[in-house]
Structure formats: structure tokens, C-alpha cells
XYZ file of C-alpha atoms in Angstrom:
290
model
C 15.132 -29.021 43.970
C 17.835 -30.486 41.714
C 20.837 -28.937 39.997
C 24.524 -28.315 40.160
C 26.842 -25.304 39.844
C 27.376 -26.169 36.165
C 23.722 -26.800 35.342
C 20.681 -24.586 35.684
C 18.520 -25.338 38.700
C 14.971 -26.460 38.044
C 12.098 -27.118 40.347
C 10.033 -30.302 40.415
C 6.439 -29.934 41.454
C 4.683 -32.689 43.352
C 1.231 -32.796 41.747
C -0.176 -34.588 44.827
C 0.477 -31.371 46.784
C -1.602 -29.310 44.350
C -5.287 -28.617 44.763
C -7.929 -30.290 42.605
C -8.397 -27.155 40.510
C -4.655 -26.778 39.866
C -4.351 -30.438 38.793
C -7.302 -29.978 36.434
C -5.736 -26.972 34.694
C -2.359 -28.736 34.463
C -4.017 -31.700 32.744
C -5.805 -29.309 30.390
C -2.556 -27.524 29.513
C -0.877 -30.876 28.722
C -3.661 -32.053 26.411
C -1.969 -33.337 23.201
C -4.816 -32.083 21.040
C -3.934 -28.369 21.355
C -1.758 -28.265 18.188
C -4.646 -29.771 16.230
C -7.059 -27.199 17.642
C -4.643 -24.421 16.679
C -4.418 -25.755 13.117
C -8.212 -26.053 12.883
C -8.682 -22.468 14.094
C -6.055 -21.277 11.637
C -7.791 -23.021 8.730
C -11.137 -21.622 9.902
C -9.729 -18.072 9.979
C -8.240 -18.471 6.498
C -11.510 -19.920 5.209
C -13.504 -16.998 6.638
C -11.240 -14.621 4.721
C -11.042 -16.327 1.331
C -14.290 -18.286 0.974
C -16.509 -15.146 0.989
C -14.301 -13.560 -1.655
C -14.497 -16.710 -3.786
C -18.279 -16.790 -3.320
C -18.491 -13.128 -4.374
C -16.602 -13.933 -7.578
C -18.941 -16.855 -8.311
C -22.093 -14.842 -7.604
C -20.896 -12.059 -9.911
C -21.608 -14.522 -12.758
C -25.011 -15.534 -11.379
C -28.111 -14.380 -13.195
C -29.843 -13.571 -9.865
C -27.075 -13.104 -7.282
C -29.458 -11.812 -4.596
C -31.276 -15.157 -4.640
C -28.179 -16.860 -3.225
C -28.122 -19.437 -6.056
C -25.125 -19.320 -8.401
C -27.027 -20.864 -11.318
C -27.638 -20.090 -14.116
C -24.297 -18.461 -14.847
C -24.110 -15.484 -17.177
C -21.870 -12.618 -18.261
C -24.825 -10.237 -18.197
C -23.689 -8.472 -15.017
C -20.317 -7.674 -16.543
C -22.040 -6.482 -19.723
C -24.240 -4.156 -17.655
C -21.139 -2.902 -15.871
C -19.497 -1.995 -19.185
C -22.614 -0.179 -20.383
C -23.073 1.738 -17.094
C -20.229 4.271 -16.922
C -21.332 6.029 -13.721
C -18.786 4.099 -11.658
C -15.789 5.309 -13.702
C -15.460 8.878 -12.234
C -15.615 7.607 -8.595
C -13.014 4.952 -9.446
C -10.717 7.555 -10.989
C -11.169 9.809 -7.956
C -10.346 6.970 -5.569
C -7.264 5.915 -7.530
C -5.837 9.456 -7.650
C -6.749 10.090 -4.009
C -5.188 6.815 -2.872
C -1.967 7.451 -4.774
C -1.649 10.895 -3.167
C -2.364 9.504 0.299
C 0.209 6.734 -0.266
C 2.860 9.214 -1.375
C 2.258 11.587 1.545
C 2.192 8.643 3.985
C 5.578 7.480 2.732
C 7.144 10.922 3.186
C 5.610 11.812 6.565
C 5.982 8.324 8.061
C 9.655 8.207 7.048
C 10.422 11.610 8.547
C 8.440 11.051 11.756
C 9.549 7.432 12.157
C 13.238 8.394 11.900
C 12.732 11.224 14.379
C 10.899 9.067 16.932
C 13.585 6.376 16.961
C 16.171 9.053 17.803
C 14.228 10.439 20.785
C 15.348 9.665 24.326
C 11.756 9.273 25.529
C 9.496 8.556 22.524
C 6.555 7.137 24.497
C 4.373 10.266 24.612
C 4.912 11.194 20.956
C 4.330 7.605 19.876
C 1.053 7.479 21.808
C -0.225 10.707 20.228
C 0.652 9.616 16.699
C -0.895 6.154 17.041
C -3.991 7.184 19.004
C -6.155 7.743 15.859
C -6.011 3.964 15.332
C -8.337 3.516 18.291
C -10.824 6.278 17.468
C -13.967 4.923 15.730
C -14.375 6.080 12.159
C -17.788 7.653 12.752
C -16.424 9.620 15.708
C -13.411 10.890 13.797
C -15.545 11.773 10.767
C -18.070 13.691 12.859
C -15.316 15.503 14.779
C -13.561 16.585 11.590
C -16.859 17.715 10.046
C -17.803 19.825 13.071
C -14.354 21.391 13.265
C -13.858 22.079 9.541
C -17.409 22.912 8.458
C -19.134 24.554 11.402
C -16.157 26.054 13.255
C -13.859 27.081 10.393
C -16.646 27.490 7.804
C -14.800 25.514 5.117
C -16.535 23.842 2.179
C -16.133 20.086 2.075
C -14.686 18.463 -1.025
C -11.815 16.370 -2.296
C -9.349 18.107 -0.003
C -11.335 17.176 3.117
C -11.686 13.544 1.939
C -7.924 13.477 1.403
C -7.362 14.835 4.920
C -9.664 12.242 6.497
C -8.059 9.349 4.626
C -4.570 10.577 5.466
C -5.428 10.766 9.169
C -6.685 7.181 8.980
C -3.780 5.723 6.988
C -0.838 7.578 8.500
C -0.640 5.717 11.857
C -0.494 2.356 10.043
C 2.208 3.671 7.729
C 4.133 5.025 10.689
C 4.025 1.647 12.424
C 5.593 -0.058 9.409
C 8.411 2.480 9.210
C 8.989 2.280 12.968
C 9.423 -1.499 12.813
C 12.265 -1.099 10.332
C 13.726 2.147 11.715
C 13.949 0.798 15.269
C 16.360 -1.918 14.028
C 18.632 0.540 12.229
C 22.133 0.872 13.709
C 22.852 4.597 14.094
C 26.572 3.851 14.350
C 26.570 3.388 10.565
C 25.641 7.052 10.153
C 28.265 8.125 12.672
C 30.918 6.195 10.739
C 29.812 7.799 7.469
C 29.910 11.227 9.104
C 33.472 10.580 10.301
C 34.396 9.765 6.689
C 33.026 13.138 5.570
C 29.690 12.104 4.005
C 27.127 14.964 3.983
C 23.683 14.400 5.654
C 21.856 13.764 2.370
C 24.388 11.122 1.241
C 24.221 9.449 4.647
C 20.456 9.196 4.405
C 20.183 8.200 0.753
C 23.139 5.806 0.473
C 23.080 4.174 3.932
C 19.757 4.650 5.717
C 17.254 4.609 2.866
C 18.232 1.163 1.451
C 17.648 -0.359 4.896
C 14.399 1.533 5.461
C 13.054 0.803 1.967
C 10.815 -2.188 2.908
C 9.100 -0.133 5.605
C 8.759 2.956 3.402
C 7.246 1.061 0.470
C 5.085 -0.954 2.849
C 3.809 2.339 4.276
C 2.875 3.433 0.774
C 1.045 0.204 0.003
C -0.892 0.285 3.262
C -1.686 3.960 2.729
C -3.041 3.198 -0.745
C -5.184 0.271 0.386
C -6.595 2.009 3.464
C -7.377 5.138 1.480
C -8.994 3.218 -1.380
C -11.331 1.376 1.013
C -12.106 4.230 3.416
C -15.829 5.003 3.790
C -16.876 6.155 7.282
C -14.819 9.346 7.502
C -15.326 10.168 3.832
C -19.120 10.108 4.242
C -18.933 13.068 6.633
C -16.371 15.041 4.640
C -17.348 14.302 1.039
C -19.335 17.442 0.264
C -20.665 16.687 -3.205
C -17.743 14.462 -4.194
C -17.952 10.685 -4.507
C -15.286 8.041 -4.133
C -15.553 4.393 -5.084
C -16.597 3.118 -1.612
C -19.198 5.906 -1.323
C -20.576 5.046 -4.781
C -20.808 1.341 -3.954
C -22.463 2.060 -0.617
C -24.996 4.451 -2.167
C -25.866 2.094 -5.019
C -26.223 -0.933 -2.742
C -28.348 1.032 -0.251
C -30.717 2.710 -2.685
C -30.887 0.564 -5.824
C -31.055 -3.210 -5.580
C -30.795 -3.411 -9.376
C -27.211 -2.137 -9.064
C -26.103 -4.847 -6.640
C -25.149 -7.409 -9.367
C -23.106 -4.722 -11.118
C -21.372 -3.903 -7.837
C -20.572 -7.603 -7.400
C -18.913 -7.605 -10.824
C -17.005 -4.402 -10.135
C -15.808 -5.668 -6.741
C -14.646 -8.919 -8.363
C -12.647 -7.064 -11.002
C -10.979 -4.904 -8.325
C -10.245 -8.038 -6.283
C -8.753 -9.932 -9.229
C -6.528 -6.973 -10.090
C -5.397 -5.897 -6.623
C -4.957 -9.214 -4.785
C -2.269 -10.774 -7.049
C -0.476 -7.440 -7.429
C -0.378 -6.827 -3.671
C 0.577 -10.442 -2.959
C 3.478 -10.237 -5.417
C 4.511 -6.874 -4.021
C 4.595 -8.063 -0.397
C 6.388 -11.256 -1.390
C 9.079 -9.212 -3.106
C 9.209 -6.685 -0.263
C 9.392 -8.954 2.758
C 10.614 -12.290 1.393
C 12.981 -11.606 -1.453
C 14.534 -8.465 0.060
C 14.905 -10.244 3.405
C 16.926 -13.011 1.719
C 19.170 -10.549 -0.115
């Protein structure tokens, strides 16, 4: 043991006193190659995310994308997509549905997130609100179908799809708001109250500007999760069709539609990825510097 009253005490370990197994693991932990392994794994993870998307975009121009060969290249798949208008109503339904889910997520997550951070013991409420994250989509979809259709006798439709997508997206939205709301200093509101500011002014002028990144992030996540949701919507769709359901049905039943789906997925990717990247850069980078 070494140290002094003015310096922290630290312990020196005699490696000769350690067992063979302990010395082995200490040598492994000191291996200088770990940073390189971490970088390699990071590049591998990034490649697994972006290379398939790049390959999808390339194959959308292939004359026979199911063959796995990108050549010869053609615009025929995009031409067939323009001529086939069956995908337009599902796309419109998904866009409207996702915007509604995003808006409701922003409102509910803000209200619930603010309330949870003011509780003395928020653990139980937090667990109940976040528990749907861990329920498999098929299980949640089947449970909602049995409850709504067979127990309550309701007819499935757009409203039930909206409910399923909201249940899926809301916990994620709530997490984003909680991250921001938990850092908010409530003494700012108490000071504003002492100066005579009414509750609405305290929320809108003081709390909302600080919560804005979390609230808008909740909306973006709500939109994306709703737009891509398939498992729960399959159970609760009735006769309605969203974009993921249309793509799944076409890919499962008609191989001739697969090239068109590749083209449609590429267009959605090209539109959404830069927009979302710019949005998150503005939300979390630029606002954080301001």
C-alpha cells in the first residue's frame, strides 16, 4: 500500500501472488489490440447497416434484381412503378397515419414525461409505461385483436391500426422526453411563479424551449415507427392497407412486384434518410451548441 494524507491511496498488486487464471485474464485485458478490435467492430456494424441499403438502391436499377446480378442496369422498374398506381393509396394512408401518431406521441409523451419527473417514486409508473417495448409485436397484435374484436365486438379498421401503432411508438417517444425532462431544473418554474407568471406562461416560455429537442424527437420517432410498423397492423387492419402491409403482401404473393418494391423502397430511403439526418443534426447538434 502506498499513499499519503494529501494523495489518494492506491493498491499495488503482486502478480506473482495471483493464480494462473487471474494472470491470464490480466494479460488479456492489457492487450494493446483492443482499440483496433473496437474500431473494426464499429466499422462492421456501420457496414451492415449501410451496405444493404446501398445494394438495394443498386438492385432497383437491375433488369433482374432477383438474380442477384446488378447488370444490365435499367430504369424499367421505376417506369413500372409509375404506371402501377396501386401503391399510392397505401402510401397516403401510412403518411396520414404516421403524422397523426407523431402528433399524439408528442402531446402524450410531453404530458406524461413532465408528470413522471415530478413524482416522488416514479419507478412503478415508468415500468408500466415502458413495458410495451418488451412485448413481441405478434403477441401485442394478437392480444389487441382478441380484446377489441372478439370481446368488445368492434370492427377493425384505420382506428385500430392507429391504436396499435400508437401503443408501439409511445414508449420510445416517452423515453426521449424523459431524457430531456429529467435534466430540467424545477427551480426555474418556482422563480417564475414567484414573479407572478401564470402556469401556461411558465410552461410555454420557460419549460417548452428546454424540452423542445425531446418533444420534436418524440414526434420524429413516432412518425418513423408508425410508418414502418407491420406486425401489429396485420392483426388489426380489417380491410385497410398501409404501406408496409402492401409491400409485405406484394413480396409474398407476387414475385413480379418485387422489382417495383425495390424501386419504391429506394425512393422512400432517398427521401427520408437525408431529411431525418438533417433534422437530427439540427435537433441534437445545432441546438446543443446554442
